[in-house]
Coordinates of C-alpha atoms and ligand atoms in Angstrom, one line a residue:
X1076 CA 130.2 -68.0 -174.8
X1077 CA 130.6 -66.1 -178.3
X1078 CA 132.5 -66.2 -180.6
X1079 CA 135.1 -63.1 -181.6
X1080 CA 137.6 -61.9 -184.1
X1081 CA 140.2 -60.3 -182.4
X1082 CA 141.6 -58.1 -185.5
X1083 CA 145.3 -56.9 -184.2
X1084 CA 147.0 -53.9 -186.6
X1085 CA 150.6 -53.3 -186.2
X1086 CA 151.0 -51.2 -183.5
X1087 CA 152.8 -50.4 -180.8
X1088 CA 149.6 -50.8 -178.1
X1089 CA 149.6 -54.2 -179.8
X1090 CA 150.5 -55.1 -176.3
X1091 CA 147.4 -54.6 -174.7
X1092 CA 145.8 -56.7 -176.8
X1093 CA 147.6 -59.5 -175.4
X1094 CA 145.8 -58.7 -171.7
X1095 CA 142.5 -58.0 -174.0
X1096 CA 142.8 -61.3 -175.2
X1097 CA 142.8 -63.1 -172.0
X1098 CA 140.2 -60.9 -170.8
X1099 CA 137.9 -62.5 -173.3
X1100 CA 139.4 -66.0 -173.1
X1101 CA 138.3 -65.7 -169.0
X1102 CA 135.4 -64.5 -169.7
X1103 CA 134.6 -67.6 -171.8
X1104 CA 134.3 -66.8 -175.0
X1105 CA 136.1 -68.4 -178.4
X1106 CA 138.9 -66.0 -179.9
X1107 CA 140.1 -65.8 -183.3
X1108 CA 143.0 -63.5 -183.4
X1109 CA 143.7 -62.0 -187.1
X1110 CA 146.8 -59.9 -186.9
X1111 CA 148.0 -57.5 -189.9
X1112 CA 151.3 -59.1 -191.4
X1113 CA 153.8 -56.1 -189.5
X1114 CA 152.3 -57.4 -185.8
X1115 CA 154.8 -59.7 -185.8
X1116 CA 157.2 -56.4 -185.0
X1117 CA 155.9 -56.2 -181.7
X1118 CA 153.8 -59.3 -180.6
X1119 CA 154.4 -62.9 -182.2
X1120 CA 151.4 -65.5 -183.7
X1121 CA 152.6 -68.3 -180.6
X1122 CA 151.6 -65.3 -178.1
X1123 CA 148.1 -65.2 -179.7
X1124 CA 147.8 -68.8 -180.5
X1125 CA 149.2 -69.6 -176.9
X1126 CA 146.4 -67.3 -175.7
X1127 CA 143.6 -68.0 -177.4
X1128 CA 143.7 -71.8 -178.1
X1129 CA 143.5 -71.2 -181.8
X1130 CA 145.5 -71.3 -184.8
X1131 CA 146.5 -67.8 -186.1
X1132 CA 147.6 -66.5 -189.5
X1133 CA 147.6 -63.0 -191.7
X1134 CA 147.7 -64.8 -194.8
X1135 CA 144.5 -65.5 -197.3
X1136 CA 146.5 -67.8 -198.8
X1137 CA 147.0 -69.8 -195.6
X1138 CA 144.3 -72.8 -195.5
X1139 CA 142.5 -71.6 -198.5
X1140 CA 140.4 -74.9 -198.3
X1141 CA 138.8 -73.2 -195.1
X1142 CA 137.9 -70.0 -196.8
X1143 CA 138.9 -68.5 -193.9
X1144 CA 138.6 -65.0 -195.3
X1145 CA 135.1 -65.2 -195.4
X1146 CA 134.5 -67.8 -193.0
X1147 CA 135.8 -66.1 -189.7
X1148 CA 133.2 -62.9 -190.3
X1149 CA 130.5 -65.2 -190.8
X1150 CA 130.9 -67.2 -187.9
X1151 CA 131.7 -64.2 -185.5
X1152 CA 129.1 -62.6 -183.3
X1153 CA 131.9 -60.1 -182.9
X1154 CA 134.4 -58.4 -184.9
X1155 CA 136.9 -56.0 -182.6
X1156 CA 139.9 -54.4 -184.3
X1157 CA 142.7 -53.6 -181.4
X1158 CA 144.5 -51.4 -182.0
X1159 CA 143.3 -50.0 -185.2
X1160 CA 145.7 -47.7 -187.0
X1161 CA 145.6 -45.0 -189.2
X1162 CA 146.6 -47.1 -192.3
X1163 CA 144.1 -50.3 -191.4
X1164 CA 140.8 -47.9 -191.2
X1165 CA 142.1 -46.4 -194.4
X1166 CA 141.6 -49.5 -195.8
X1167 CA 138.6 -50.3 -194.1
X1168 CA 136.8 -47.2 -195.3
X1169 CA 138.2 -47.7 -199.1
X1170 CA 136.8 -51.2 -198.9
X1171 CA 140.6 -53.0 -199.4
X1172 CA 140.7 -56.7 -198.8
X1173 CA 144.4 -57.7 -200.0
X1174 CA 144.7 -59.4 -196.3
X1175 CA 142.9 -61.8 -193.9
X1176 CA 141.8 -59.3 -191.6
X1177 CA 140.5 -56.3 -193.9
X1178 CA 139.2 -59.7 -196.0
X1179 CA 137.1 -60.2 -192.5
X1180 CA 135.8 -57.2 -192.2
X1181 CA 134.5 -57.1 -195.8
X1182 CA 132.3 -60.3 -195.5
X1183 CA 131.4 -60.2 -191.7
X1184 CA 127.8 -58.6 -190.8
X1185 CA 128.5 -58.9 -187.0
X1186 CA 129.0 -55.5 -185.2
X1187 CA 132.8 -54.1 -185.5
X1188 CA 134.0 -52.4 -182.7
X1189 CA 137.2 -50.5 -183.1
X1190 CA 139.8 -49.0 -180.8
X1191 CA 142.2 -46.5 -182.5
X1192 CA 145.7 -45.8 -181.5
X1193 CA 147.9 -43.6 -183.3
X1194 CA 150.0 -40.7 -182.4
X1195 CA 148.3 -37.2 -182.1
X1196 CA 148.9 -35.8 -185.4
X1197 CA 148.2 -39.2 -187.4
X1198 CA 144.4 -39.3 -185.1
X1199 CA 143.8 -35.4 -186.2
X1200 CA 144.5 -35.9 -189.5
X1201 CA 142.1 -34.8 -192.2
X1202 CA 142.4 -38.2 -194.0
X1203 CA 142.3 -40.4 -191.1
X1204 CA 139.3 -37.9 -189.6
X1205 CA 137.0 -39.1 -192.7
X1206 CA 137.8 -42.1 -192.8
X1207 CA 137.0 -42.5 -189.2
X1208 CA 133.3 -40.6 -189.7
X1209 CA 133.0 -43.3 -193.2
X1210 CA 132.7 -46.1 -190.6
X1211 CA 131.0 -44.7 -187.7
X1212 CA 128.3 -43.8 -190.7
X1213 CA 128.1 -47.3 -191.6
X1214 CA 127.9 -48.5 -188.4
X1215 CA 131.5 -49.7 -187.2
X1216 CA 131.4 -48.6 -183.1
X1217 CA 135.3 -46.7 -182.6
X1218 CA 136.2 -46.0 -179.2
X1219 CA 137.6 -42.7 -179.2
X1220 CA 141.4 -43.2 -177.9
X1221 CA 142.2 -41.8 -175.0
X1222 CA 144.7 -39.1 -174.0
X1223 CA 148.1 -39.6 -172.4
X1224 CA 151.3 -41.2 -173.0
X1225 CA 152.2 -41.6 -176.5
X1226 CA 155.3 -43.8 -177.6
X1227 CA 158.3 -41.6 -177.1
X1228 CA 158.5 -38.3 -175.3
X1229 CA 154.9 -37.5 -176.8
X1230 CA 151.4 -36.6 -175.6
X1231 CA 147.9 -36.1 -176.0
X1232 CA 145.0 -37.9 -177.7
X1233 CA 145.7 -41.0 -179.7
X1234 CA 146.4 -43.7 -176.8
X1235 CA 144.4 -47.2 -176.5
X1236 CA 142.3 -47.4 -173.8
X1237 CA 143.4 -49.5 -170.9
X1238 CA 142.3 -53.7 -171.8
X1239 CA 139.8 -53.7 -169.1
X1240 CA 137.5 -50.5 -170.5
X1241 CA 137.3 -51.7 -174.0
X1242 CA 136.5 -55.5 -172.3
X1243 CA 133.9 -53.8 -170.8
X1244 CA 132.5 -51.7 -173.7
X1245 CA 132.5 -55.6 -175.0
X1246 CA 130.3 -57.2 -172.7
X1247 CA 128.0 -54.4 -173.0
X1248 CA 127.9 -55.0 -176.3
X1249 CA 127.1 -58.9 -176.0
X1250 CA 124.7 -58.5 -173.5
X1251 CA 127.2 -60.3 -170.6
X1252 CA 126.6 -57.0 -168.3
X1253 CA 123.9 -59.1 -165.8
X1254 CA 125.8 -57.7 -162.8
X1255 CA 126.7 -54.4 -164.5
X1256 CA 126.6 -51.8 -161.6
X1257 CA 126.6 -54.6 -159.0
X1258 CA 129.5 -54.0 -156.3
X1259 CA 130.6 -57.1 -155.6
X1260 CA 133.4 -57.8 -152.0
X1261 CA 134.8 -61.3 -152.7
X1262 CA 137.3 -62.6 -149.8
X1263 CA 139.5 -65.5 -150.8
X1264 CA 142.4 -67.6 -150.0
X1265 CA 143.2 -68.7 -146.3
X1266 CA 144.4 -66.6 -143.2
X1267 CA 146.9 -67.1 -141.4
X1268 CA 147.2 -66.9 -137.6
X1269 CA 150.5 -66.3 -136.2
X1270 CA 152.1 -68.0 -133.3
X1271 CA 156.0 -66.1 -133.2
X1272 CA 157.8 -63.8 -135.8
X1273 CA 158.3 -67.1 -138.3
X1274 CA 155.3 -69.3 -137.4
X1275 CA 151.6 -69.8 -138.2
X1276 CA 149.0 -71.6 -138.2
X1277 CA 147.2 -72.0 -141.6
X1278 CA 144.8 -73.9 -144.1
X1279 CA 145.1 -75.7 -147.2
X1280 CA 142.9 -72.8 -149.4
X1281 CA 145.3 -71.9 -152.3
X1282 CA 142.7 -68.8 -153.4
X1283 CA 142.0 -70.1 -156.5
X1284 CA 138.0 -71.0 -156.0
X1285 CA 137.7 -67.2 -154.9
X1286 CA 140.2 -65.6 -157.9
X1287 CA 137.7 -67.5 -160.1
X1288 CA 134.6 -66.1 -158.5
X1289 CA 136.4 -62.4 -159.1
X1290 CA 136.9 -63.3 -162.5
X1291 CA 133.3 -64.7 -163.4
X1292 CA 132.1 -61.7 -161.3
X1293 CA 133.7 -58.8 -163.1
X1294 CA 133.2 -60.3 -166.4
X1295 CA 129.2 -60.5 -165.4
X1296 CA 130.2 -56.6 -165.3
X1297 CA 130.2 -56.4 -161.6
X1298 CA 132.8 -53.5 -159.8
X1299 CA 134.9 -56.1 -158.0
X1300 CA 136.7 -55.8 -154.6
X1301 CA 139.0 -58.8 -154.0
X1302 CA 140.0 -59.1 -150.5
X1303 CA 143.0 -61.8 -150.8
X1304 CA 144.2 -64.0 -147.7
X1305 CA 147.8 -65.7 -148.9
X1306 CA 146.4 -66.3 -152.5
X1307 CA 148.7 -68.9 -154.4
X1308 CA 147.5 -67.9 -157.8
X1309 CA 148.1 -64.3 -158.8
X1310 CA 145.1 -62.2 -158.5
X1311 CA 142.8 -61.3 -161.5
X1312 CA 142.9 -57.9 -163.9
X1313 CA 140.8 -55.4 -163.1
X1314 CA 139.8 -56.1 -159.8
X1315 CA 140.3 -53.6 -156.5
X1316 CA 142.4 -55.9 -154.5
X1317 CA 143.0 -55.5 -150.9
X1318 CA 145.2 -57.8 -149.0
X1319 CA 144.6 -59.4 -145.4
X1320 CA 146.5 -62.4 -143.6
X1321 CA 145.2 -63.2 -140.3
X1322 CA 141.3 -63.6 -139.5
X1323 CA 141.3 -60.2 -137.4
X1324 CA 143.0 -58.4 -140.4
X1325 CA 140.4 -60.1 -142.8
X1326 CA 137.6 -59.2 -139.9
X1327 CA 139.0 -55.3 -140.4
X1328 CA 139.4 -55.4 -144.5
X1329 CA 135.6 -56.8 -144.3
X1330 CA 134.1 -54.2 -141.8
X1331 CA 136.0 -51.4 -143.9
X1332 CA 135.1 -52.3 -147.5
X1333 CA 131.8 -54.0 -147.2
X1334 CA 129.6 -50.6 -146.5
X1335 CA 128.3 -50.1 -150.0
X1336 CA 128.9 -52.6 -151.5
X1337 CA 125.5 -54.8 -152.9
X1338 CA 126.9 -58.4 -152.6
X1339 CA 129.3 -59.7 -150.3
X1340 CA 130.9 -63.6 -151.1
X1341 CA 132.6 -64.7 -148.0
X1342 CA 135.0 -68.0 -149.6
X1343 CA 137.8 -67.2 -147.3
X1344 CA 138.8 -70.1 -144.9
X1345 CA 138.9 -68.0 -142.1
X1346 CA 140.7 -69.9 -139.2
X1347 CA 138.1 -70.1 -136.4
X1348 CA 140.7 -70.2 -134.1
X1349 CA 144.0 -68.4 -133.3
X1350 CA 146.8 -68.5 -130.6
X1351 CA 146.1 -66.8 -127.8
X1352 CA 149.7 -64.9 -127.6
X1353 CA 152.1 -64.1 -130.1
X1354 CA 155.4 -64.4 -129.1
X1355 CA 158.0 -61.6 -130.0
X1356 CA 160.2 -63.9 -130.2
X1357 CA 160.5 -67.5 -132.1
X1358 CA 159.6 -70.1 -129.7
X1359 CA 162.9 -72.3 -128.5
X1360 CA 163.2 -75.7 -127.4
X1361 CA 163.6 -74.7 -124.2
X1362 CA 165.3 -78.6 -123.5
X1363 CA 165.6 -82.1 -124.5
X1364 CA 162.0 -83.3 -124.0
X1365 CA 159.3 -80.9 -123.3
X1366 CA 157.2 -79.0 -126.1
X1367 CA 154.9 -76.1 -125.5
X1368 CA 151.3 -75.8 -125.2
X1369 CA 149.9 -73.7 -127.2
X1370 CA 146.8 -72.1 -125.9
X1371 CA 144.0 -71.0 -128.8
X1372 CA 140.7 -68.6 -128.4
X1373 CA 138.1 -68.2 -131.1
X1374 CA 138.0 -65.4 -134.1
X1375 CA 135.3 -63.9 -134.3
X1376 CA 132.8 -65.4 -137.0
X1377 CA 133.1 -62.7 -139.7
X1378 CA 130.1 -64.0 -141.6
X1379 CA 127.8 -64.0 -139.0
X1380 CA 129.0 -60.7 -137.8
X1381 CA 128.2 -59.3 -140.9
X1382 CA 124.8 -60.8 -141.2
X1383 CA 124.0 -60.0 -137.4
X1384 CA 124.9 -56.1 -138.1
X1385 CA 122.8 -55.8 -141.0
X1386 CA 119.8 -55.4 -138.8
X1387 CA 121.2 -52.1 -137.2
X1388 CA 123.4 -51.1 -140.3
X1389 CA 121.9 -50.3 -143.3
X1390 CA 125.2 -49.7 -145.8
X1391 CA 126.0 -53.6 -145.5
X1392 CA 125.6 -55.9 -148.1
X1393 CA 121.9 -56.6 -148.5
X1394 CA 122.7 -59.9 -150.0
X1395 CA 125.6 -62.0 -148.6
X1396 CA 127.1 -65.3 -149.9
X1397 CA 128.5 -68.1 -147.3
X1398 CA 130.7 -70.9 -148.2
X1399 CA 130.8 -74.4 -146.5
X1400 CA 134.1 -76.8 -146.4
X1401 CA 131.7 -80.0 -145.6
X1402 CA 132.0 -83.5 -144.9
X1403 CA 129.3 -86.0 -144.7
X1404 CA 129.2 -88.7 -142.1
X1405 CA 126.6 -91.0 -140.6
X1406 CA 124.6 -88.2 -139.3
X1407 CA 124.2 -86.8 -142.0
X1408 CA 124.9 -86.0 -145.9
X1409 CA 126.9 -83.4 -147.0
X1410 CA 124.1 -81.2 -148.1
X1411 CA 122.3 -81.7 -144.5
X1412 CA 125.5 -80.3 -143.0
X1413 CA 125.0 -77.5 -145.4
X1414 CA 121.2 -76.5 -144.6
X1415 CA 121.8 -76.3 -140.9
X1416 CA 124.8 -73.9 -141.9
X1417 CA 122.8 -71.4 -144.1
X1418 CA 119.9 -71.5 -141.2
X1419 CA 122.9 -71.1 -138.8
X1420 CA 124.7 -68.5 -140.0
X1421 CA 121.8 -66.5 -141.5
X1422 CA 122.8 -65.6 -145.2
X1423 CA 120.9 -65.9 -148.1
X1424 CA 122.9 -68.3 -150.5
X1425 CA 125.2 -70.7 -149.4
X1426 CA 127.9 -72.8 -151.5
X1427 CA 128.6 -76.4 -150.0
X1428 CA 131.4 -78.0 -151.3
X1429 CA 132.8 -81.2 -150.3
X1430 CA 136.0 -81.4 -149.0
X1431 CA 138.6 -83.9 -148.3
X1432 CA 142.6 -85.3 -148.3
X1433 CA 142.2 -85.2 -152.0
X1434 CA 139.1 -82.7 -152.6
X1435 CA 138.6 -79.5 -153.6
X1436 CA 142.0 -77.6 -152.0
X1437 CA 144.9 -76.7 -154.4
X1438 CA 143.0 -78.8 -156.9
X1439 CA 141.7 -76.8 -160.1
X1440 CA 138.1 -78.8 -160.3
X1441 CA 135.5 -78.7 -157.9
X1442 CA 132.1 -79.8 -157.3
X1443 CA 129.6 -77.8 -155.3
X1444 CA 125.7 -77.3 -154.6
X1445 CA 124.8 -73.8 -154.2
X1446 CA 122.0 -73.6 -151.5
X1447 CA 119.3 -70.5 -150.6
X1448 CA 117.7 -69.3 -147.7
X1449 CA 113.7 -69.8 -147.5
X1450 CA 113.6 -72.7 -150.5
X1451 CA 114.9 -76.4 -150.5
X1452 CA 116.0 -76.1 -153.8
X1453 CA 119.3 -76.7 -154.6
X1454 CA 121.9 -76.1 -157.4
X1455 CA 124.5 -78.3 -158.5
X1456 CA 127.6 -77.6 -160.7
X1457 CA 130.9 -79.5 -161.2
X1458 CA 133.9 -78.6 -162.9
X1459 CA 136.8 -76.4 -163.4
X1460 CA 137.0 -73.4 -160.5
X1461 CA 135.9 -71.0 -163.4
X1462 CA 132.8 -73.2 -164.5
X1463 CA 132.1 -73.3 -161.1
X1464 CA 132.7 -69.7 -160.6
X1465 CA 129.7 -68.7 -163.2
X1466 CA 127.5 -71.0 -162.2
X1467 CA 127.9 -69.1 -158.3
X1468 CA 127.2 -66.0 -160.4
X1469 CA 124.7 -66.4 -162.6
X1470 CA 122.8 -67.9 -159.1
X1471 CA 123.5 -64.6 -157.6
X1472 CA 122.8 -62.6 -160.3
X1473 CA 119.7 -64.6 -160.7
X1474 CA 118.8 -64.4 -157.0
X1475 CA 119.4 -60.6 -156.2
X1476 CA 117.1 -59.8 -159.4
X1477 CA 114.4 -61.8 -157.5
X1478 CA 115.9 -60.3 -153.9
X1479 CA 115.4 -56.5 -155.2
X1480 CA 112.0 -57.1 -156.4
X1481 CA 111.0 -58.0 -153.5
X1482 CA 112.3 -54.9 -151.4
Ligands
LIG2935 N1 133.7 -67.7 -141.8 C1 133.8 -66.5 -141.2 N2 134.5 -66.3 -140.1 C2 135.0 -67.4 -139.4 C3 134.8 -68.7 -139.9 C4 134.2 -68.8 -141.1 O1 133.4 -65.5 -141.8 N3 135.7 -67.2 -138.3 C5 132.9 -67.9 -143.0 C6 133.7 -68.5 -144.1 O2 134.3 -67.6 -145.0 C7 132.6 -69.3 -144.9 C8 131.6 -69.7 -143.8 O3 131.9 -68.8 -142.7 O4 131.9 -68.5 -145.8 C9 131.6 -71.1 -143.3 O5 132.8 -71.4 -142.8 P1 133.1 -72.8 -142.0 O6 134.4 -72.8 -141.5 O7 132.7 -74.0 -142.9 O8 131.9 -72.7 -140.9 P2 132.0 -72.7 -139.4 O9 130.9 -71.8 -139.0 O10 133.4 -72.4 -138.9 O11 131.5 -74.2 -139.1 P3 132.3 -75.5 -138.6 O12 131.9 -75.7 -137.2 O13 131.8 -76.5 -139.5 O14 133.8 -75.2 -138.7

């Protein structure tokens, strides 16, 4: 977690702040927003505040017995500007501090990062060219805006960057990249296996244990592919998301997307079973009393498949993540259950969580122990899906350092 200034300057891309901002917020870190006084035109402070948990203001003047002008730059590891216009890096290079935000940038000695977004002729302008050379000589890291759409009929160089590249600039930047150039295949949510046109047969997973994993995964810097099975949470930014519903159509999605890629987390609750036929039609009560038997055959295991045509197949996932819906009993503990499933199903990490009536599904907390192939040690991590979710991938992160020098 670090903590950022999130400097907003009143422009129209003041927008993609907003999905900036919860970028960061996901990501874990602690956001101060500090808009310039005109960003009220196009986003409001309860947006920001709503966002990022804290109290937001433009104003100096506005809890003076803080001295927040100088106490926000001190604090930050971070100081990003997004957008910065013309008229803010003016000030910025001329030294002005008449508000809170070019007040922060004044007393902060944290790296600035800012993202310009202007129209064409304001970017190529000989005033706003200096100023923008002033900076970069003192240091201040500006993303050079990218070309496109401009507000209006216009084009050409002078539009922000899309949220998720100056989020990943960032990270960089912190030193959160320990999966950067990792491909990452993440399935999630539960499939469904059809019996007629308007029946299935399903699970409880709502999806939101695996949306978390995508989230903690690409904010590690990984390239995330999210294959999603009914998710009941919408699906995170800047992920590649592919959508399957039964367990043959998450078997295909898995044997077409996993070639390449360098980790593969299987927390889908695949159904191990499905009906034998599908009707064409809905199924009728044919009379008073009798009721249809409904005949099932297995799916294929998708995990073990995987593992099993590594051997032969060298573009599959050299590291491969199982998860384990377990329950203990008097044979044994819920973490027994769990070894002979990571010996069983040949993967190298395995997450055991415990379910139950009122455990883990639909619910936003979870408890887990995240086991390895080869080693009795365990992991264990409790909390909300995302806490969870980081902990699952700063294991793998830690695990496939350790897994590639051994290869
Ligand atoms: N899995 C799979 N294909 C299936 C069933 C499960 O790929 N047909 C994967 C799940 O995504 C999960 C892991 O296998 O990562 C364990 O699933 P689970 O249902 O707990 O295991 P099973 O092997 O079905 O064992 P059990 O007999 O306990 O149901």
């Amino acid at each position: 977690m670090k903590r950022i200034v999130l400097g907003v300057s009143a422009g129209i891309a003041a927008y993609k702040s907003v999905l900036l901002l919860r970028l960061l917020r996901e990501a874990g870190h602690h956001v101060d927003v500090i808009p310039t006084s005109n960003v009220e035109n196009f986003v409001g402070d309860a947006t920001w505040e709503a966002l990022s948990g804290n109290r937001v203001t433009s104003n100096v003047f506005d809890g003076v017995q803080d001295v927040n002008h100088v106490r926000l730059g001190q604090l930050a590891d971070l100081v990003l500007v997004v957008p910065a216009t013309a008229d803010l890096m003016a000030k910025a290079a001329a030294g002005l501090a008449n508000d809170l935000l070019t007040g922060t940038l004044l007393a902060t000695r944290a790296p600035v990062v800012m993202a310009p977004a202007m129209h064409t002729e304001m970017w190529q302008h000989p005033a706003t060219v200096a100023n923008v050379q002033t900076l970069r000589d003192r240091g201040v890291r500006i993303i050079n805006p990218a070309t496109g759409r401009l507000t209006g009929k216009d084009s050409g160089p002078g539009r922000l960057p899309e949220p998720e590249e100056i989020f990943a600039s960032v990270q960089d930047l912190l030193g959160d990249a320990r999966l950067a150039g990792t491909k990452v295949l993440i399935t999630a949510g539960g499939t469904r296996e059809p019996l007629d046109p308007v029946r299935f047969l399903g699970n409880r997973s709502s999806g939101r244990q695996g949306v978390a994993l995508a989230e903690a995964a690409r904010a590690a810097g990984a390239e995330v592919t999210l294959i999603a099975c009914h998710l009941e949470v919408p699906a995170p930014h800047g992920v590649t998301l592919i959508e399957a519903s039964s367990a043959l159509d998450l078997h295909e999605a898995v044997f077409t997307h996993a070639p390449g890629q360098d980790v593969l987390i299987m927390n889908a609750a695949v159904a191990d079973f499905r009906p034998a036929t599908i009707e064409n039609s809905k199924i009728k009560k044919r009379d008073e009393y009798s009721a249809p038997v409904i005949e099932l055959v297995r799916n294929p295991d998708i995990l073990a498949e995987v593992v099993a045509q590594r051997a032969t197949n060298a573009q599959l996932p050299p590291f491969i993540v199982g998860f384990a819906a377990e329950t203990g009993d008097e044979q044994g503990t819920v973490l027994d259950y769990g070894r002979a499933k990571l010996a069983r199903k040949g993967c190298e990490m395995l997450v055991v969580n415990e379910v139950g009536a009122t455990l883990t599904f639909g619910q936003d907390t979870n408890s887990i122990h995240v086991l390895f192939a080869g080693s009795s040690d365990s992991v264990h991590a409790a909390g909300s899906k995302l806490e969870v979710a980081r902990v699952v991938i700063e294991q793998i992160s830690h695990a496939t350092k350790g897994h590639a020098a051994q290869e």
